[in-house]
C-alpha cells in the first residue's frame, strides 16, 4: 500500500511538472496573450495593472508600452490599432499559432490568420528571463512594435 501511495504521488508530481512546463513555453505565452484579449484582460492600453504588462513583456518593451499608455491619457498613442491583429477592424478567420522556433534562450512564434480577406503574419520574438518566457518584440509586415515605441519617445 505504501508503495502504491508513493507511486501515485510521484505520477501526480510528474504530471504537475509537465503542466507547468507547458505553460512556460513561448507558444503558451502567446496563446495566453490572445486569450487575455478575448477575456477583456489584455495588457495593452490599460493603466491599472503594471504587473499584467510585466507578465507578458520584457522590461524594455513593457516600459515602453506602459509609458505609451500613460502618456496618451486614454487617447490614441503610438499604437493606433490592435497590436495582436495589426488592425483597427477585425474579422478573423483561420487563426493559427505555429510551433515556436527556439535557440539559445530565444524563440520566435509565428501567428497567421485572415483579417477580412487579407493574409496576416505576426511574429512574436521571445526571450527567457528569470526562468520565464517574455515577449521582447512583435514584428508586423511593415514595422516592429519595439522600434515604433522607441521612435515615439524621441
Short mmCIF file of N, CA and C in Angstrom, two decimals:
data_model
loop_
_atom_site.label_atom_id
_atom_site.label_comp_id
_atom_site.label_asym_id
_atom_site.label_seq_id
_atom_site.Cartn_x
_atom_site.Cartn_y
_atom_site.Cartn_z
N UNK A 1 0.82 -1.20 0.00
CA UNK A 1 0.00 0.00 0.00
C UNK A 1 0.87 1.26 0.00
N UNK A 2 1.92 1.23 0.81
CA UNK A 2 2.81 2.38 0.89
C UNK A 2 3.49 2.62 -0.46
N UNK A 3 3.87 1.55 -1.14
CA UNK A 3 4.50 1.66 -2.45
C UNK A 3 3.52 2.26 -3.47
N UNK A 4 2.28 1.84 -3.42
CA UNK A 4 1.26 2.38 -4.32
C UNK A 4 1.05 3.87 -4.07
N UNK A 5 1.01 4.26 -2.81
CA UNK A 5 0.85 5.67 -2.46
C UNK A 5 2.02 6.50 -2.99
N UNK A 6 3.24 5.99 -2.79
CA UNK A 6 4.42 6.70 -3.30
C UNK A 6 4.40 6.79 -4.83
N UNK A 7 3.98 5.74 -5.49
CA UNK A 7 3.90 5.74 -6.94
C UNK A 7 2.87 6.76 -7.43
N UNK A 8 1.71 6.80 -6.79
CA UNK A 8 0.69 7.78 -7.16
C UNK A 8 1.17 9.21 -6.91
N UNK A 9 1.87 9.43 -5.82
CA UNK A 9 2.41 10.75 -5.52
C UNK A 9 3.43 11.16 -6.58
N UNK A 10 4.29 10.22 -6.97
CA UNK A 10 5.29 10.51 -7.99
C UNK A 10 4.63 10.86 -9.33
N UNK A 11 3.66 10.09 -9.74
CA UNK A 11 2.95 10.34 -11.01
C UNK A 11 2.24 11.69 -10.95
N UNK A 12 1.61 11.99 -9.82
CA UNK A 12 0.92 13.27 -9.66
C UNK A 12 1.89 14.44 -9.78
N UNK A 13 3.03 14.35 -9.12
CA UNK A 13 4.04 15.41 -9.20
C UNK A 13 4.57 15.54 -10.61
N UNK A 14 4.79 14.41 -11.28
CA UNK A 14 5.31 14.43 -12.64
C UNK A 14 4.32 15.11 -13.59
N UNK A 15 3.04 14.82 -13.45
CA UNK A 15 2.02 15.45 -14.29
C UNK A 15 1.94 16.94 -14.02
N UNK A 16 2.07 17.33 -12.77
CA UNK A 16 2.05 18.75 -12.41
C UNK A 16 3.23 19.47 -13.03
N UNK A 17 4.42 18.86 -12.98
CA UNK A 17 5.59 19.49 -13.57
C UNK A 17 5.45 19.64 -15.08
N UNK A 18 4.90 18.62 -15.74
CA UNK A 18 4.70 18.72 -17.19
C UNK A 18 3.69 19.81 -17.53
N UNK A 19 2.66 19.96 -16.74
CA UNK A 19 1.68 21.02 -16.98
C UNK A 19 2.33 22.39 -16.80
N UNK A 20 3.18 22.52 -15.79
CA UNK A 20 3.86 23.80 -15.57
C UNK A 20 4.83 24.08 -16.71
N UNK A 21 5.53 23.04 -17.19
CA UNK A 21 6.45 23.23 -18.31
C UNK A 21 5.69 23.70 -19.54
N UNK A 22 4.54 23.12 -19.81
CA UNK A 22 3.76 23.50 -20.98
C UNK A 22 3.35 24.97 -20.91
N UNK A 23 2.95 25.43 -19.75
CA UNK A 23 2.54 26.82 -19.58
C UNK A 23 3.72 27.78 -19.71
N UNK A 24 4.94 27.27 -19.60
CA UNK A 24 6.12 28.12 -19.64
C UNK A 24 6.75 28.15 -21.03
N UNK A 25 6.04 27.74 -22.06
CA UNK A 25 6.60 27.75 -23.41
C UNK A 25 6.27 29.07 -24.11
N UNK A 26 7.05 29.43 -25.12
CA UNK A 26 6.72 30.64 -25.88
C UNK A 26 5.33 30.56 -26.51
N UNK A 27 4.97 29.39 -27.03
CA UNK A 27 3.63 29.22 -27.62
C UNK A 27 2.54 29.45 -26.59
N UNK A 28 2.73 28.92 -25.40
CA UNK A 28 1.73 29.09 -24.35
C UNK A 28 1.59 30.56 -23.97
N UNK A 29 2.71 31.28 -23.93
CA UNK A 29 2.68 32.70 -23.59
C UNK A 29 1.89 33.48 -24.64
N UNK A 30 2.17 33.23 -25.91
CA UNK A 30 1.47 33.94 -26.99
C UNK A 30 -0.02 33.57 -26.98
N UNK A 31 -0.32 32.29 -26.81
CA UNK A 31 -1.72 31.86 -26.75
C UNK A 31 -2.44 32.53 -25.57
N UNK A 32 -1.77 32.60 -24.43
CA UNK A 32 -2.36 33.26 -23.25
C UNK A 32 -2.62 34.74 -23.52
N UNK A 33 -1.72 35.38 -24.25
CA UNK A 33 -1.90 36.79 -24.58
C UNK A 33 -3.15 37.00 -25.44
N UNK A 34 -3.34 36.16 -26.44
CA UNK A 34 -4.55 36.27 -27.27
C UNK A 34 -5.81 35.96 -26.46
N UNK A 35 -5.72 34.97 -25.57
CA UNK A 35 -6.89 34.65 -24.73
C UNK A 35 -7.22 35.80 -23.80
N UNK A 36 -6.18 36.51 -23.31
CA UNK A 36 -6.43 37.63 -22.39
C UNK A 36 -7.25 38.71 -23.08
N UNK A 37 -7.02 38.91 -24.35
CA UNK A 37 -7.79 39.92 -25.07
C UNK A 37 -9.25 39.52 -25.19
N UNK A 38 -9.49 38.25 -25.45
CA UNK A 38 -10.88 37.77 -25.55
C UNK A 38 -11.61 37.90 -24.22
N UNK A 39 -10.84 37.79 -23.12
CA UNK A 39 -11.43 37.91 -21.78
C UNK A 39 -11.48 39.36 -21.30
N UNK A 40 -11.12 40.29 -22.18
CA UNK A 40 -11.08 41.73 -21.83
C UNK A 40 -10.09 41.99 -20.69
N UNK A 41 -8.99 41.21 -20.68
CA UNK A 41 -7.95 41.38 -19.66
C UNK A 41 -6.59 41.55 -20.32
N UNK A 42 -6.56 42.21 -21.45
CA UNK A 42 -5.33 42.41 -22.21
C UNK A 42 -4.40 43.38 -21.49
N UNK A 43 -3.10 43.17 -21.61
CA UNK A 43 -2.15 44.11 -21.01
C UNK A 43 -2.04 45.41 -21.81
N UNK A 44 -2.51 45.42 -23.03
CA UNK A 44 -2.41 46.61 -23.88
C UNK A 44 -3.44 47.66 -23.47
N UNK A 45 -3.04 48.91 -23.53
CA UNK A 45 -3.92 50.07 -23.36
C UNK A 45 -4.56 50.20 -21.98
N UNK A 46 -4.08 49.46 -20.99
CA UNK A 46 -4.63 49.60 -19.64
C UNK A 46 -3.56 50.21 -18.75
N UNK A 47 -4.00 51.05 -17.82
CA UNK A 47 -3.06 51.74 -16.94
C UNK A 47 -3.30 51.44 -15.46
N UNK A 48 -3.91 50.33 -15.18
CA UNK A 48 -4.23 49.97 -13.79
C UNK A 48 -3.31 48.90 -13.22
N UNK A 49 -2.72 48.06 -14.07
CA UNK A 49 -2.01 46.89 -13.57
C UNK A 49 -0.69 46.70 -14.32
N UNK A 50 0.37 47.29 -13.81
CA UNK A 50 1.68 47.16 -14.46
C UNK A 50 2.15 45.71 -14.43
N UNK A 51 1.80 44.96 -13.39
CA UNK A 51 2.22 43.55 -13.30
C UNK A 51 1.68 42.74 -14.48
N UNK A 52 0.52 43.11 -14.98
CA UNK A 52 -0.05 42.43 -16.14
C UNK A 52 0.84 42.64 -17.36
N UNK A 53 1.35 43.82 -17.55
CA UNK A 53 2.28 44.12 -18.64
C UNK A 53 3.57 43.31 -18.45
N UNK A 54 4.09 43.32 -17.23
CA UNK A 54 5.34 42.63 -16.93
C UNK A 54 5.23 41.11 -17.07
N UNK A 55 4.04 40.58 -16.94
CA UNK A 55 3.84 39.14 -17.09
C UNK A 55 4.17 38.69 -18.51
N UNK A 56 3.84 39.50 -19.49
CA UNK A 56 3.99 39.11 -20.89
C UNK A 56 5.27 39.64 -21.54
N UNK A 57 5.74 40.80 -21.14
CA UNK A 57 6.77 41.51 -21.90
C UNK A 57 8.06 41.70 -21.11
N UNK A 58 9.17 41.79 -21.86
CA UNK A 58 10.45 42.12 -21.24
C UNK A 58 10.34 43.50 -20.61
N UNK A 59 11.28 43.81 -19.75
CA UNK A 59 11.26 45.12 -19.10
C UNK A 59 11.30 46.24 -20.13
N UNK A 60 12.16 46.13 -21.14
CA UNK A 60 12.29 47.18 -22.14
C UNK A 60 10.97 47.42 -22.88
N UNK A 61 10.38 46.37 -23.40
CA UNK A 61 9.13 46.53 -24.14
C UNK A 61 7.99 46.91 -23.18
N UNK A 62 7.97 46.32 -22.01
CA UNK A 62 6.94 46.65 -21.02
C UNK A 62 6.98 48.11 -20.61
N UNK A 63 8.19 48.63 -20.39
CA UNK A 63 8.33 50.04 -20.02
C UNK A 63 7.78 50.95 -21.12
N UNK A 64 8.09 50.63 -22.37
CA UNK A 64 7.63 51.46 -23.49
C UNK A 64 6.11 51.37 -23.68
N UNK A 65 5.56 50.17 -23.53
CA UNK A 65 4.11 50.01 -23.63
C UNK A 65 3.40 50.79 -22.52
N UNK A 66 3.92 50.67 -21.31
CA UNK A 66 3.33 51.36 -20.16
C UNK A 66 3.39 52.87 -20.35
N UNK A 67 4.57 53.36 -20.78
CA UNK A 67 4.75 54.80 -20.99
C UNK A 67 3.79 55.30 -22.07
N UNK A 68 3.65 54.56 -23.15
CA UNK A 68 2.75 54.97 -24.23
C UNK A 68 1.31 55.06 -23.72
N UNK A 69 0.91 54.10 -22.93
CA UNK A 69 -0.45 54.10 -22.38
C UNK A 69 -0.66 55.27 -21.42
N UNK A 70 0.27 55.47 -20.51
CA UNK A 70 0.16 56.56 -19.53
C UNK A 70 0.18 57.91 -20.23
N UNK A 71 1.14 58.10 -21.13
CA UNK A 71 1.30 59.39 -21.82
C UNK A 71 0.12 59.73 -22.72
N UNK A 72 -0.54 58.73 -23.28
CA UNK A 72 -1.64 59.01 -24.21
C UNK A 72 -2.95 59.36 -23.48
N UNK A 73 -3.00 59.12 -22.17
CA UNK A 73 -4.15 59.52 -21.33
C UNK A 73 -5.51 59.16 -21.93
N UNK A 74 -5.63 57.92 -22.37
CA UNK A 74 -6.91 57.44 -22.90
C UNK A 74 -7.13 57.75 -24.37
N UNK A 75 -6.23 58.48 -24.97
CA UNK A 75 -6.30 58.78 -26.40
C UNK A 75 -5.42 57.79 -27.16
N UNK A 76 -5.39 57.91 -28.48
CA UNK A 76 -4.55 57.05 -29.29
C UNK A 76 -3.09 57.47 -29.11
N UNK A 77 -2.25 56.49 -28.79
CA UNK A 77 -0.83 56.75 -28.64
C UNK A 77 -0.08 56.30 -29.88
N UNK A 78 1.11 55.78 -29.69
CA UNK A 78 1.92 55.30 -30.82
C UNK A 78 1.25 54.11 -31.50
N UNK A 79 0.55 53.30 -30.74
CA UNK A 79 -0.14 52.14 -31.29
C UNK A 79 -1.56 52.56 -31.64
N UNK A 80 -1.87 52.55 -32.94
CA UNK A 80 -3.19 53.06 -33.34
C UNK A 80 -4.16 51.97 -33.78
N UNK A 81 -3.85 50.74 -33.46
CA UNK A 81 -4.75 49.63 -33.77
C UNK A 81 -4.52 48.53 -32.75
N UNK A 82 -5.16 47.42 -32.95
CA UNK A 82 -4.98 46.29 -32.05
C UNK A 82 -3.64 45.62 -32.36
N UNK A 83 -2.71 45.61 -31.41
CA UNK A 83 -1.38 45.07 -31.68
C UNK A 83 -1.35 43.55 -31.88
N UNK A 84 -2.40 42.86 -31.50
CA UNK A 84 -2.43 41.42 -31.72
C UNK A 84 -2.91 41.05 -33.12
N UNK A 85 -3.56 41.99 -33.78
CA UNK A 85 -4.08 41.71 -35.13
C UNK A 85 -3.60 42.73 -36.15
N UNK A 86 -2.83 43.73 -35.72
CA UNK A 86 -2.33 44.78 -36.60
C UNK A 86 -3.45 45.38 -37.43
N UNK A 87 -4.53 45.73 -36.75
CA UNK A 87 -5.71 46.26 -37.45
C UNK A 87 -6.58 47.05 -36.47
N UNK A 88 -7.43 47.88 -37.04
CA UNK A 88 -8.42 48.58 -36.23
C UNK A 88 -9.76 47.85 -36.25
N UNK A 89 -10.06 47.24 -37.38
CA UNK A 89 -11.29 46.45 -37.51
C UNK A 89 -10.89 45.01 -37.79
N UNK A 90 -11.64 44.09 -37.21
CA UNK A 90 -11.26 42.69 -37.34
C UNK A 90 -12.43 41.79 -37.67
N UNK A 91 -12.14 40.88 -38.57
CA UNK A 91 -12.99 39.73 -38.87
C UNK A 91 -12.02 38.57 -39.10
N UNK A 92 -11.63 37.92 -38.01
CA UNK A 92 -10.53 36.97 -38.01
C UNK A 92 -11.01 35.57 -38.38
N UNK A 93 -10.25 34.95 -39.30
CA UNK A 93 -10.50 33.56 -39.71
C UNK A 93 -9.16 32.86 -39.84
N UNK A 94 -9.20 31.55 -39.77
CA UNK A 94 -8.01 30.71 -39.99
C UNK A 94 -6.84 31.11 -39.08
N UNK A 95 -7.13 31.37 -37.84
CA UNK A 95 -6.13 31.80 -36.86
C UNK A 95 -5.28 30.59 -36.44
N UNK A 96 -3.94 30.74 -36.57
CA UNK A 96 -3.03 29.65 -36.20
C UNK A 96 -1.82 30.23 -35.47
N UNK A 97 -1.51 29.64 -34.32
CA UNK A 97 -0.25 29.91 -33.64
C UNK A 97 0.66 28.75 -34.00
N UNK A 98 1.70 29.03 -34.77
CA UNK A 98 2.61 27.99 -35.25
C UNK A 98 3.60 27.61 -34.16
N UNK A 99 4.15 26.40 -34.23
CA UNK A 99 5.14 25.99 -33.22
C UNK A 99 6.33 26.95 -33.18
N UNK A 100 6.78 27.21 -31.99
CA UNK A 100 7.90 28.13 -31.79
C UNK A 100 9.19 27.54 -32.34
N UNK A 101 10.04 28.43 -32.81
CA UNK A 101 11.41 28.05 -33.18
C UNK A 101 12.30 28.62 -32.08
N UNK A 102 12.97 27.73 -31.35
CA UNK A 102 13.78 28.18 -30.22
C UNK A 102 15.25 27.87 -30.44
N UNK A 103 16.08 28.76 -29.89
CA UNK A 103 17.53 28.57 -29.95
C UNK A 103 18.18 29.48 -28.92
N UNK A 104 18.96 28.88 -28.03
CA UNK A 104 19.76 29.63 -27.06
C UNK A 104 18.97 30.64 -26.25
N UNK A 105 17.84 30.27 -25.71
CA UNK A 105 17.06 31.17 -24.87
C UNK A 105 16.25 32.20 -25.63
N UNK A 106 16.21 32.09 -26.96
CA UNK A 106 15.39 32.97 -27.80
C UNK A 106 14.40 32.12 -28.56
N UNK A 107 13.27 32.72 -28.89
CA UNK A 107 12.26 31.99 -29.65
C UNK A 107 11.49 32.96 -30.53
N UNK A 108 10.99 32.43 -31.63
CA UNK A 108 10.06 33.19 -32.45
C UNK A 108 8.80 32.36 -32.60
N UNK A 109 7.67 33.03 -32.48
CA UNK A 109 6.37 32.38 -32.62
C UNK A 109 5.63 33.11 -33.73
N UNK A 110 5.33 32.39 -34.79
CA UNK A 110 4.60 32.97 -35.91
C UNK A 110 3.10 32.75 -35.71
N UNK A 111 2.33 33.82 -35.89
CA UNK A 111 0.87 33.74 -35.84
C UNK A 111 0.36 34.18 -37.21
N UNK A 112 -0.49 33.36 -37.79
CA UNK A 112 -1.07 33.70 -39.10
C UNK A 112 -2.60 33.64 -39.00
N UNK A 113 -3.24 34.46 -39.83
CA UNK A 113 -4.70 34.49 -39.88
C UNK A 113 -5.13 35.31 -41.06
N UNK A 114 -6.40 35.26 -41.35
CA UNK A 114 -7.02 36.12 -42.35
C UNK A 114 -7.83 37.17 -41.60
N UNK A 115 -7.64 38.43 -41.96
CA UNK A 115 -8.47 39.50 -41.43
C UNK A 115 -9.23 40.08 -42.61
N UNK A 116 -10.55 39.89 -42.59
CA UNK A 116 -11.37 40.13 -43.77
C UNK A 116 -10.76 39.26 -44.87
N UNK A 117 -10.24 39.78 -45.92
CA UNK A 117 -9.64 38.96 -46.98
C UNK A 117 -8.13 39.13 -47.06
N UNK A 118 -7.52 39.74 -46.04
CA UNK A 118 -6.09 39.99 -46.05
C UNK A 118 -5.35 38.98 -45.18
N UNK A 119 -4.32 38.34 -45.78
CA UNK A 119 -3.47 37.42 -45.02
C UNK A 119 -2.56 38.23 -44.11
N UNK A 120 -2.48 37.80 -42.85
CA UNK A 120 -1.64 38.49 -41.87
C UNK A 120 -0.64 37.50 -41.28
N UNK A 121 0.58 38.01 -41.03
CA UNK A 121 1.64 37.25 -40.37
C UNK A 121 2.22 38.17 -39.29
N UNK A 122 2.19 37.70 -38.07
CA UNK A 122 2.76 38.45 -36.96
C UNK A 122 3.75 37.53 -36.26
N UNK A 123 4.95 38.04 -36.03
CA UNK A 123 5.99 37.24 -35.39
C UNK A 123 6.29 37.81 -34.01
N UNK A 124 6.17 36.97 -33.02
CA UNK A 124 6.49 37.33 -31.64
C UNK A 124 7.92 36.85 -31.35
N UNK A 125 8.77 37.78 -30.95
CA UNK A 125 10.13 37.45 -30.55
C UNK A 125 10.13 37.33 -29.03
N UNK A 126 10.59 36.20 -28.55
CA UNK A 126 10.56 35.93 -27.11
C UNK A 126 11.96 35.60 -26.61
N UNK A 127 12.18 35.92 -25.35
CA UNK A 127 13.43 35.59 -24.68
C UNK A 127 13.10 34.99 -23.32
N UNK A 128 14.03 34.19 -22.82
CA UNK A 128 13.85 33.65 -21.48
C UNK A 128 14.49 34.59 -20.48
N UNK A 129 13.70 34.97 -19.49
CA UNK A 129 14.20 35.84 -18.42
C UNK A 129 13.70 35.30 -17.08
N UNK A 130 14.61 35.04 -16.19
CA UNK A 130 14.23 34.57 -14.87
C UNK A 130 13.42 33.29 -14.91
N UNK A 131 13.72 32.41 -15.86
CA UNK A 131 13.02 31.14 -15.96
C UNK A 131 11.67 31.22 -16.65
N UNK A 132 11.31 32.38 -17.15
CA UNK A 132 10.01 32.53 -17.83
C UNK A 132 10.24 33.14 -19.21
N UNK A 133 9.37 32.82 -20.12
CA UNK A 133 9.41 33.42 -21.45
C UNK A 133 8.71 34.77 -21.42
N UNK A 134 9.31 35.74 -22.09
CA UNK A 134 8.75 37.09 -22.20
C UNK A 134 8.83 37.52 -23.66
N UNK A 135 7.89 38.32 -24.08
CA UNK A 135 7.89 38.85 -25.44
C UNK A 135 8.78 40.09 -25.46
N UNK A 136 9.78 40.08 -26.35
CA UNK A 136 10.71 41.21 -26.44
C UNK A 136 10.38 42.13 -27.62
N UNK A 137 9.62 41.63 -28.58
CA UNK A 137 9.22 42.46 -29.71
C UNK A 137 8.13 41.73 -30.48
N UNK A 138 7.37 42.50 -31.24
CA UNK A 138 6.35 41.94 -32.13
C UNK A 138 6.61 42.54 -33.50
N UNK A 139 6.82 41.66 -34.48
CA UNK A 139 7.15 42.09 -35.84
C UNK A 139 5.93 41.93 -36.74
N UNK A 140 5.59 43.03 -37.42
CA UNK A 140 4.49 43.04 -38.37
C UNK A 140 5.08 43.11 -39.78
N UNK A 141 4.26 43.15 -40.79
CA UNK A 141 4.73 43.17 -42.17
C UNK A 141 5.62 44.38 -42.45
N UNK A 142 5.26 45.55 -41.92
CA UNK A 142 5.95 46.78 -42.27
C UNK A 142 6.73 47.44 -41.13
N UNK A 143 6.62 46.93 -39.93
CA UNK A 143 7.27 47.58 -38.80
C UNK A 143 7.37 46.62 -37.63
N UNK A 144 8.15 47.04 -36.63
CA UNK A 144 8.28 46.29 -35.38
C UNK A 144 7.78 47.16 -34.24
N UNK A 145 7.07 46.55 -33.30
CA UNK A 145 6.48 47.29 -32.19
C UNK A 145 7.54 48.00 -31.36
N UNK A 146 8.64 47.34 -31.06
CA UNK A 146 9.68 47.94 -30.22
C UNK A 146 10.22 49.23 -30.86
N UNK A 147 10.52 49.19 -32.14
CA UNK A 147 11.04 50.38 -32.83
C UNK A 147 9.98 51.47 -32.89
N UNK A 148 8.74 51.10 -33.15
CA UNK A 148 7.65 52.09 -33.18
C UNK A 148 7.58 52.83 -31.85
N UNK A 149 7.62 52.09 -30.76
CA UNK A 149 7.52 52.71 -29.44
C UNK A 149 8.77 53.53 -29.10
N UNK A 150 9.94 53.02 -29.45
CA UNK A 150 11.18 53.79 -29.21
C UNK A 150 11.16 55.09 -29.98
N UNK A 151 10.73 55.02 -31.24
CA UNK A 151 10.68 56.25 -32.06
C UNK A 151 9.67 57.26 -31.53
N UNK A 152 8.64 56.79 -30.87
CA UNK A 152 7.60 57.70 -30.37
C UNK A 152 8.05 58.51 -29.17
N UNK A 153 9.09 58.06 -28.47
CA UNK A 153 9.55 58.80 -27.29
C UNK A 153 10.71 59.73 -27.59
N UNK A 154 11.15 59.76 -28.83
CA UNK A 154 12.26 60.66 -29.20
C UNK A 154 11.81 62.08 -29.32
#
